[in-house]
């Protein structure tokens, strides 16, 4: 059975990423397939799993450019078995830009 869990807060430093990563690791350790979609523009789960590595393309890059497939966005952490899709490089310049593109492309995302 598929489940969706959302961890959301508009405030910084409330533990969203830490909670999400801990839950994802625990579920993966139980043998469940886990995909974390991390929309945070800072302190991402990918950065916590892969210290000192550049953040890969993410969902904002897909929406802004369409230069990759959705499957190409999935980054697998071999140590934990957790799959992650991050917000992406385009988000670092402007979250508003992402929101505008998402709104403009909403019909194509269905």
mmCIF file of N, CA and C in Angstrom:
data_model
loop_
_atom_site.group_PDB
_atom_site.id
_atom_site.type_symbol
_atom_site.label_atom_id
_atom_site.label_comp_id
_atom_site.label_asym_id
_atom_site.label_seq_id
_atom_site.Cartn_x
_atom_site.Cartn_y
_atom_site.Cartn_z
ATOM 1 N N UNK A 1 0.844 -1.177 0.000
ATOM 2 C CA UNK A 1 0.000 0.000 0.000
ATOM 3 C C UNK A 1 0.892 1.244 0.000
ATOM 4 N N UNK A 2 0.599 2.179 -0.877
ATOM 5 C CA UNK A 2 1.366 3.411 -0.965
ATOM 6 C C UNK A 2 0.848 4.415 0.058
ATOM 7 N N UNK A 3 1.776 5.149 0.626
ATOM 8 C CA UNK A 3 1.448 6.183 1.604
ATOM 9 C C UNK A 3 2.191 7.457 1.240
ATOM 10 N N UNK A 4 1.579 8.573 1.556
ATOM 11 C CA UNK A 4 2.216 9.878 1.377
ATOM 12 C C UNK A 4 2.265 10.550 2.735
ATOM 13 N N UNK A 5 3.455 10.997 3.116
ATOM 14 C CA UNK A 5 3.637 11.722 4.363
ATOM 15 C C UNK A 5 4.209 13.086 4.004
ATOM 16 N N UNK A 6 3.606 14.144 4.491
ATOM 17 C CA UNK A 6 4.098 15.498 4.238
ATOM 18 C C UNK A 6 4.613 16.103 5.533
ATOM 19 N N UNK A 7 5.780 16.712 5.457
ATOM 20 C CA UNK A 7 6.349 17.441 6.584
ATOM 21 C C UNK A 7 6.503 18.875 6.108
ATOM 22 N N UNK A 8 5.697 19.770 6.684
ATOM 23 C CA UNK A 8 5.606 21.136 6.165
ATOM 24 C C UNK A 8 5.628 22.145 7.305
ATOM 25 N N UNK A 9 6.332 23.236 7.089
ATOM 26 C CA UNK A 9 6.295 24.388 7.986
ATOM 27 C C UNK A 9 6.820 25.585 7.219
ATOM 28 N N UNK A 10 6.264 26.740 7.490
ATOM 29 C CA UNK A 10 6.755 27.954 6.835
ATOM 30 C C UNK A 10 7.933 28.553 7.594
ATOM 31 N N UNK A 11 8.214 28.038 8.764
ATOM 32 C CA UNK A 11 9.293 28.566 9.598
ATOM 33 C C UNK A 11 10.603 27.831 9.331
ATOM 34 N N UNK A 12 11.711 28.547 9.474
ATOM 35 C CA UNK A 12 13.035 27.955 9.342
ATOM 36 C C UNK A 12 13.426 27.241 10.633
ATOM 37 N N UNK A 13 14.323 26.283 10.501
ATOM 38 C CA UNK A 13 14.948 25.625 11.651
ATOM 39 C C UNK A 13 13.953 24.984 12.608
ATOM 40 N N UNK A 14 12.935 24.322 12.058
ATOM 41 C CA UNK A 14 11.963 23.624 12.898
ATOM 42 C C UNK A 14 12.182 22.115 12.882
ATOM 43 N N UNK A 15 13.151 21.640 12.098
ATOM 44 C CA UNK A 15 13.470 20.219 12.074
ATOM 45 C C UNK A 15 12.795 19.426 10.967
ATOM 46 N N UNK A 16 12.270 20.106 9.956
ATOM 47 C CA UNK A 16 11.582 19.415 8.855
ATOM 48 C C UNK A 16 12.503 18.443 8.134
ATOM 49 N N UNK A 17 13.686 18.906 7.783
ATOM 50 C CA UNK A 17 14.628 18.067 7.045
ATOM 51 C C UNK A 17 15.122 16.919 7.919
ATOM 52 N N UNK A 18 15.449 17.205 9.151
ATOM 53 C CA UNK A 18 15.925 16.169 10.064
ATOM 54 C C UNK A 18 14.861 15.104 10.286
ATOM 55 N N UNK A 19 13.623 15.517 10.513
ATOM 56 C CA UNK A 19 12.522 14.573 10.703
ATOM 57 C C UNK A 19 12.289 13.754 9.436
ATOM 58 N N UNK A 20 12.263 14.412 8.293
ATOM 59 C CA UNK A 20 12.026 13.723 7.023
ATOM 60 C C UNK A 20 13.108 12.693 6.739
ATOM 61 N N UNK A 21 14.361 13.074 6.961
ATOM 62 C CA UNK A 21 15.474 12.163 6.706
ATOM 63 C C UNK A 21 15.439 10.976 7.670
ATOM 64 N N UNK A 22 15.176 11.232 8.933
ATOM 65 C CA UNK A 22 15.096 10.147 9.909
ATOM 66 C C UNK A 22 13.977 9.171 9.592
ATOM 67 N N UNK A 23 12.824 9.691 9.226
ATOM 68 C CA UNK A 23 11.685 8.848 8.864
ATOM 69 C C UNK A 23 11.985 8.050 7.598
ATOM 70 N N UNK A 24 12.581 8.701 6.617
ATOM 71 C CA UNK A 24 12.918 8.019 5.362
ATOM 72 C C UNK A 24 13.909 6.885 5.596
ATOM 73 N N UNK A 25 14.932 7.133 6.392
ATOM 74 C CA UNK A 25 15.925 6.093 6.695
ATOM 75 C C UNK A 25 15.284 4.925 7.438
ATOM 76 N N UNK A 26 14.422 5.224 8.404
ATOM 77 C CA UNK A 26 13.776 4.170 9.189
ATOM 78 C C UNK A 26 12.873 3.304 8.314
ATOM 79 N N UNK A 27 12.091 3.934 7.454
ATOM 80 C CA UNK A 27 11.196 3.181 6.571
ATOM 81 C C UNK A 27 11.985 2.338 5.572
ATOM 82 N N UNK A 28 13.068 2.896 5.059
ATOM 83 C CA UNK A 28 13.913 2.160 4.131
ATOM 84 C C UNK A 28 14.552 0.961 4.824
ATOM 85 N N UNK A 29 14.968 1.132 6.076
ATOM 86 C CA UNK A 29 15.564 0.034 6.833
ATOM 87 C C UNK A 29 14.563 -1.098 7.071
ATOM 88 N N UNK A 30 13.268 -0.771 7.052
ATOM 89 C CA UNK A 30 12.218 -1.781 7.191
ATOM 90 C C UNK A 30 11.891 -2.463 5.860
ATOM 91 N N UNK A 31 12.614 -2.068 4.796
ATOM 92 C CA UNK A 31 12.417 -2.692 3.498
ATOM 93 C C UNK A 31 11.421 -1.983 2.601
ATOM 94 N N UNK A 32 10.974 -0.815 3.005
ATOM 95 C CA UNK A 32 10.018 -0.062 2.183
ATOM 96 C C UNK A 32 10.755 0.780 1.152
ATOM 97 N N UNK A 33 10.120 0.969 -0.005
ATOM 98 C CA UNK A 33 10.645 1.885 -1.009
ATOM 99 C C UNK A 33 10.272 3.292 -0.570
ATOM 100 N N UNK A 34 11.251 4.174 -0.551
ATOM 101 C CA UNK A 34 11.030 5.533 -0.055
ATOM 102 C C UNK A 34 11.512 6.534 -1.097
ATOM 103 N N UNK A 35 10.663 7.485 -1.418
ATOM 104 C CA UNK A 35 11.027 8.612 -2.278
ATOM 105 C C UNK A 35 10.723 9.885 -1.508
ATOM 106 N N UNK A 36 11.749 10.674 -1.274
ATOM 107 C CA UNK A 36 11.593 11.959 -0.602
ATOM 108 C C UNK A 36 11.660 13.047 -1.661
ATOM 109 N N UNK A 37 10.643 13.877 -1.708
ATOM 110 C CA UNK A 37 10.645 15.034 -2.602
ATOM 111 C C UNK A 37 10.843 16.250 -1.715
ATOM 112 N N UNK A 38 12.014 16.838 -1.826
ATOM 113 C CA UNK A 38 12.446 17.907 -0.920
ATOM 114 C C UNK A 38 12.369 19.254 -1.634
ATOM 115 N N UNK A 39 11.395 20.062 -1.272
ATOM 116 C CA UNK A 39 11.218 21.370 -1.903
ATOM 117 C C UNK A 39 11.961 22.487 -1.187
ATOM 118 N N UNK A 40 12.722 22.153 -0.176
ATOM 119 C CA UNK A 40 13.433 23.178 0.569
ATOM 120 C C UNK A 40 14.543 23.796 -0.273
ATOM 121 N N UNK A 41 14.624 25.128 -0.320
ATOM 122 C CA UNK A 41 15.710 25.762 -1.077
ATOM 123 C C UNK A 41 17.018 25.814 -0.291
ATOM 124 N N UNK A 42 17.007 25.392 0.968
ATOM 125 C CA UNK A 42 18.218 25.422 1.794
ATOM 126 C C UNK A 42 18.224 24.192 2.709
ATOM 127 N N UNK A 43 19.405 23.780 3.125
ATOM 128 C CA UNK A 43 19.561 22.638 4.043
ATOM 129 C C UNK A 43 18.781 21.422 3.563
ATOM 130 N N UNK A 44 19.047 21.013 2.343
ATOM 131 C CA UNK A 44 18.266 19.929 1.750
ATOM 132 C C UNK A 44 18.686 18.563 2.275
ATOM 133 N N UNK A 45 17.805 17.604 2.126
ATOM 134 C CA UNK A 45 18.099 16.230 2.507
ATOM 135 C C UNK A 45 19.291 15.713 1.706
ATOM 136 N N UNK A 46 19.359 16.057 0.429
ATOM 137 C CA UNK A 46 20.490 15.617 -0.402
ATOM 138 C C UNK A 46 21.803 16.116 0.191
ATOM 139 N N UNK A 47 21.829 17.362 0.624
ATOM 140 C CA UNK A 47 23.054 17.924 1.199
ATOM 141 C C UNK A 47 23.427 17.218 2.502
ATOM 142 N N UNK A 48 22.428 16.802 3.279
ATOM 143 C CA UNK A 48 22.720 16.066 4.513
ATOM 144 C C UNK A 48 23.239 14.660 4.217
ATOM 145 N N UNK A 49 22.729 14.034 3.173
ATOM 146 C CA UNK A 49 23.183 12.692 2.806
ATOM 147 C C UNK A 49 24.533 12.719 2.113
ATOM 148 N N UNK A 50 24.808 13.766 1.339
ATOM 149 C CA UNK A 50 26.016 13.843 0.508
ATOM 150 C C UNK A 50 26.756 15.142 0.796
ATOM 151 N N UNK A 51 27.370 15.210 1.926
ATOM 152 C CA UNK A 51 28.088 16.431 2.298
ATOM 153 C C UNK A 51 29.142 16.770 1.239
ATOM 154 N N UNK A 52 29.244 18.048 0.950
ATOM 155 C CA UNK A 52 30.247 18.595 0.033
ATOM 156 C C UNK A 52 30.035 18.210 -1.428
ATOM 157 N N UNK A 53 28.871 17.759 -1.794
ATOM 158 C CA UNK A 53 28.583 17.501 -3.207
ATOM 159 C C UNK A 53 27.612 18.561 -3.701
ATOM 160 N N UNK A 54 27.737 18.918 -4.961
ATOM 161 C CA UNK A 54 26.805 19.870 -5.542
ATOM 162 C C UNK A 54 25.412 19.257 -5.618
ATOM 163 N N UNK A 55 24.420 20.090 -5.373
ATOM 164 C CA UNK A 55 23.043 19.632 -5.480
ATOM 165 C C UNK A 55 22.745 19.366 -6.948
ATOM 166 N N UNK A 56 22.172 18.205 -7.254
ATOM 167 C CA UNK A 56 21.866 17.879 -8.650
ATOM 168 C C UNK A 56 20.649 18.661 -9.147
ATOM 169 N N UNK A 57 20.360 18.485 -10.422
ATOM 170 C CA UNK A 57 19.143 19.070 -10.948
ATOM 171 C C UNK A 57 17.957 18.563 -10.145
ATOM 172 N N UNK A 58 16.950 19.408 -10.032
ATOM 173 C CA UNK A 58 15.774 19.043 -9.258
ATOM 174 C C UNK A 58 14.495 19.444 -9.952
ATOM 175 N N UNK A 59 13.428 19.383 -9.206
ATOM 176 C CA UNK A 59 12.102 19.620 -9.764
ATOM 177 C C UNK A 59 11.966 21.036 -10.326
ATOM 178 N N UNK A 60 12.606 22.014 -9.689
ATOM 179 C CA UNK A 60 12.520 23.384 -10.223
ATOM 180 C C UNK A 60 13.228 23.485 -11.574
ATOM 181 N N UNK A 61 14.342 22.754 -11.735
ATOM 182 C CA UNK A 61 15.047 22.750 -13.014
ATOM 183 C C UNK A 61 14.197 22.087 -14.101
ATOM 184 N N UNK A 62 13.496 21.023 -13.716
ATOM 185 C CA UNK A 62 12.606 20.336 -14.661
ATOM 186 C C UNK A 62 11.493 21.272 -15.124
ATOM 187 N N UNK A 63 10.884 21.967 -14.181
ATOM 188 C CA UNK A 63 9.778 22.874 -14.523
ATOM 189 C C UNK A 63 10.279 24.035 -15.374
ATOM 190 N N UNK A 64 11.468 24.556 -15.034
ATOM 191 C CA UNK A 64 11.985 25.732 -15.734
ATOM 192 C C UNK A 64 12.513 25.416 -17.133
ATOM 193 N N UNK A 65 13.131 24.229 -17.326
ATOM 194 C CA UNK A 65 13.825 23.990 -18.587
ATOM 195 C C UNK A 65 13.309 22.802 -19.393
ATOM 196 N N UNK A 66 12.737 21.818 -18.731
ATOM 197 C CA UNK A 66 12.299 20.569 -19.389
ATOM 198 C C UNK A 66 13.444 19.897 -20.134
ATOM 199 N N UNK A 67 14.679 20.026 -19.628
ATOM 200 C CA UNK A 67 15.844 19.442 -20.298
ATOM 201 C C UNK A 67 16.197 18.056 -19.773
ATOM 202 N N UNK A 68 15.363 17.515 -18.896
ATOM 203 C CA UNK A 68 15.622 16.183 -18.372
ATOM 204 C C UNK A 68 14.281 15.499 -18.117
ATOM 205 N N UNK A 69 14.330 14.192 -17.925
ATOM 206 C CA UNK A 69 13.102 13.464 -17.605
ATOM 207 C C UNK A 69 12.895 13.479 -16.094
ATOM 208 N N UNK A 70 11.679 13.198 -15.680
ATOM 209 C CA UNK A 70 11.418 13.112 -14.243
ATOM 210 C C UNK A 70 12.240 11.995 -13.605
ATOM 211 N N UNK A 71 12.406 10.874 -14.314
ATOM 212 C CA UNK A 71 13.209 9.771 -13.786
ATOM 213 C C UNK A 71 14.655 10.199 -13.532
ATOM 214 N N UNK A 72 15.182 11.091 -14.348
ATOM 215 C CA UNK A 72 16.560 11.550 -14.193
ATOM 216 C C UNK A 72 16.744 12.399 -12.935
ATOM 217 N N UNK A 73 15.672 12.871 -12.355
ATOM 218 C CA UNK A 73 15.755 13.704 -11.159
ATOM 219 C C UNK A 73 15.992 12.886 -9.893
ATOM 220 N N UNK A 74 15.667 11.613 -9.938
ATOM 221 C CA UNK A 74 15.763 10.771 -8.737
ATOM 222 C C UNK A 74 17.227 10.466 -8.434
ATOM 223 N N UNK A 75 17.657 10.821 -7.231
ATOM 224 C CA UNK A 75 19.014 10.550 -6.754
ATOM 225 C C UNK A 75 18.923 9.479 -5.671
ATOM 226 N N UNK A 76 19.578 8.357 -5.865
ATOM 227 C CA UNK A 76 19.519 7.254 -4.895
ATOM 228 C C UNK A 76 20.705 7.337 -3.942
ATOM 229 N N UNK A 77 20.404 7.251 -2.666
ATOM 230 C CA UNK A 77 21.451 7.161 -1.658
ATOM 231 C C UNK A 77 21.696 5.685 -1.402
ATOM 232 N N UNK A 78 22.820 5.166 -1.886
ATOM 233 C CA UNK A 78 23.109 3.737 -1.809
ATOM 234 C C UNK A 78 23.231 3.247 -0.372
ATOM 235 N N UNK A 79 23.726 4.083 0.503
ATOM 236 C CA UNK A 79 23.913 3.679 1.908
ATOM 237 C C UNK A 79 22.584 3.412 2.613
ATOM 238 N N UNK A 80 21.588 4.264 2.372
ATOM 239 C CA UNK A 80 20.307 4.144 3.080
ATOM 240 C C UNK A 80 19.202 3.525 2.233
ATOM 241 N N UNK A 81 19.372 3.532 0.899
ATOM 242 C CA UNK A 81 18.327 3.040 0.016
ATOM 243 C C UNK A 81 17.209 4.035 -0.218
ATOM 244 N N UNK A 82 17.401 5.266 0.222
ATOM 245 C CA UNK A 82 16.396 6.318 0.065
ATOM 246 C C UNK A 82 16.594 7.011 -1.278
ATOM 247 N N UNK A 83 15.510 7.185 -2.023
ATOM 248 C CA UNK A 83 15.528 7.964 -3.261
ATOM 249 C C UNK A 83 15.085 9.384 -2.934
ATOM 250 N N UNK A 84 15.761 10.362 -3.553
ATOM 251 C CA UNK A 84 15.491 11.765 -3.257
ATOM 252 C C UNK A 84 15.347 12.551 -4.557
ATOM 253 N N UNK A 85 14.352 13.426 -4.599
ATOM 254 C CA UNK A 85 14.253 14.462 -5.629
ATOM 255 C C UNK A 85 14.341 15.783 -4.884
ATOM 256 N N UNK A 86 15.327 16.583 -5.263
ATOM 257 C CA UNK A 86 15.521 17.866 -4.584
ATOM 258 C C UNK A 86 14.834 18.987 -5.354
ATOM 259 N N UNK A 87 14.803 20.155 -4.730
ATOM 260 C CA UNK A 87 14.200 21.320 -5.356
ATOM 261 C C UNK A 87 14.990 21.721 -6.590
ATOM 262 N N UNK A 88 16.311 21.738 -6.493
ATOM 263 C CA UNK A 88 17.143 22.003 -7.659
ATOM 264 C C UNK A 88 17.895 23.306 -7.624
ATOM 265 N N UNK A 89 18.780 23.442 -8.590
ATOM 266 C CA UNK A 89 19.641 24.623 -8.668
ATOM 267 C C UNK A 89 18.868 25.892 -8.985
ATOM 268 N N UNK A 90 17.813 25.789 -9.783
ATOM 269 C CA UNK A 90 17.052 26.975 -10.150
ATOM 270 C C UNK A 90 16.408 27.624 -8.937
ATOM 271 N N UNK A 91 16.174 26.839 -7.886
ATOM 272 C CA UNK A 91 15.516 27.375 -6.703
ATOM 273 C C UNK A 91 16.417 28.310 -5.918
ATOM 274 N N UNK A 92 17.736 28.163 -6.073
ATOM 275 C CA UNK A 92 18.628 28.988 -5.278
ATOM 276 C C UNK A 92 18.575 30.450 -5.707
ATOM 277 N N UNK A 93 18.206 30.706 -6.956
ATOM 278 C CA UNK A 93 18.142 32.091 -7.403
ATOM 279 C C UNK A 93 16.818 32.742 -7.073
ATOM 280 N N UNK A 94 15.739 31.956 -7.104
ATOM 281 C CA UNK A 94 14.456 32.569 -6.793
ATOM 282 C C UNK A 94 13.355 31.523 -6.674
ATOM 283 N N UNK A 95 12.775 31.431 -5.502
ATOM 284 C CA UNK A 95 11.634 30.543 -5.320
ATOM 285 C C UNK A 95 10.441 31.079 -6.097
ATOM 286 N N UNK A 96 10.338 32.387 -6.194
ATOM 287 C CA UNK A 96 9.239 32.989 -6.946
ATOM 288 C C UNK A 96 9.291 32.557 -8.405
ATOM 289 N N UNK A 97 10.485 32.505 -8.995
ATOM 290 C CA UNK A 97 10.646 32.070 -10.377
ATOM 291 C C UNK A 97 10.070 30.666 -10.567
ATOM 292 N N UNK A 98 10.341 29.787 -9.616
ATOM 293 C CA UNK A 98 9.827 28.420 -9.659
ATOM 294 C C UNK A 98 8.298 28.418 -9.585
ATOM 295 N N UNK A 99 7.753 29.177 -8.658
ATOM 296 C CA UNK A 99 6.308 29.208 -8.499
ATOM 297 C C UNK A 99 5.622 29.742 -9.759
ATOM 298 N N UNK A 100 6.211 30.739 -10.388
ATOM 299 C CA UNK A 100 5.649 31.275 -11.625
ATOM 300 C C UNK A 100 5.697 30.241 -12.744
ATOM 301 N N UNK A 101 6.808 29.528 -12.859
ATOM 302 C CA UNK A 101 6.933 28.499 -13.889
ATOM 303 C C UNK A 101 5.973 27.349 -13.629
ATOM 304 N N UNK A 102 5.826 26.955 -12.389
ATOM 305 C CA UNK A 102 4.901 25.887 -12.040
ATOM 306 C C UNK A 102 3.481 26.274 -12.438
ATOM 307 N N UNK A 103 3.109 27.489 -12.155
ATOM 308 C CA UNK A 103 1.777 27.972 -12.517
ATOM 309 C C UNK A 103 1.618 28.003 -14.046
ATOM 310 N N UNK A 104 2.632 28.455 -14.741
ATOM 311 C CA UNK A 104 2.567 28.569 -16.197
ATOM 312 C C UNK A 104 2.530 27.205 -16.868
ATOM 313 N N UNK A 105 3.120 26.187 -16.253
ATOM 314 C CA UNK A 105 3.224 24.853 -16.858
ATOM 315 C C UNK A 105 2.273 23.841 -16.236
ATOM 316 N N UNK A 106 1.316 24.268 -15.455
ATOM 317 C CA UNK A 106 0.478 23.321 -14.728
ATOM 318 C C UNK A 106 -0.298 22.366 -15.642
ATOM 319 N N UNK A 107 -0.681 22.805 -16.830
ATOM 320 C CA UNK A 107 -1.425 21.936 -17.742
ATOM 321 C C UNK A 107 -0.531 20.823 -18.294
ATOM 322 N N UNK A 108 0.752 21.110 -18.514
ATOM 323 C CA UNK A 108 1.681 20.106 -19.071
ATOM 324 C C UNK A 108 2.120 19.092 -18.037
ATOM 325 N N UNK A 109 1.950 19.371 -16.743
ATOM 326 C CA UNK A 109 2.429 18.469 -15.693
ATOM 327 C C UNK A 109 1.425 17.360 -15.391
ATOM 328 N N UNK A 110 0.241 17.423 -15.935
ATOM 329 C CA UNK A 110 -0.791 16.408 -15.664
ATOM 330 C C UNK A 110 -0.494 15.122 -16.381
#
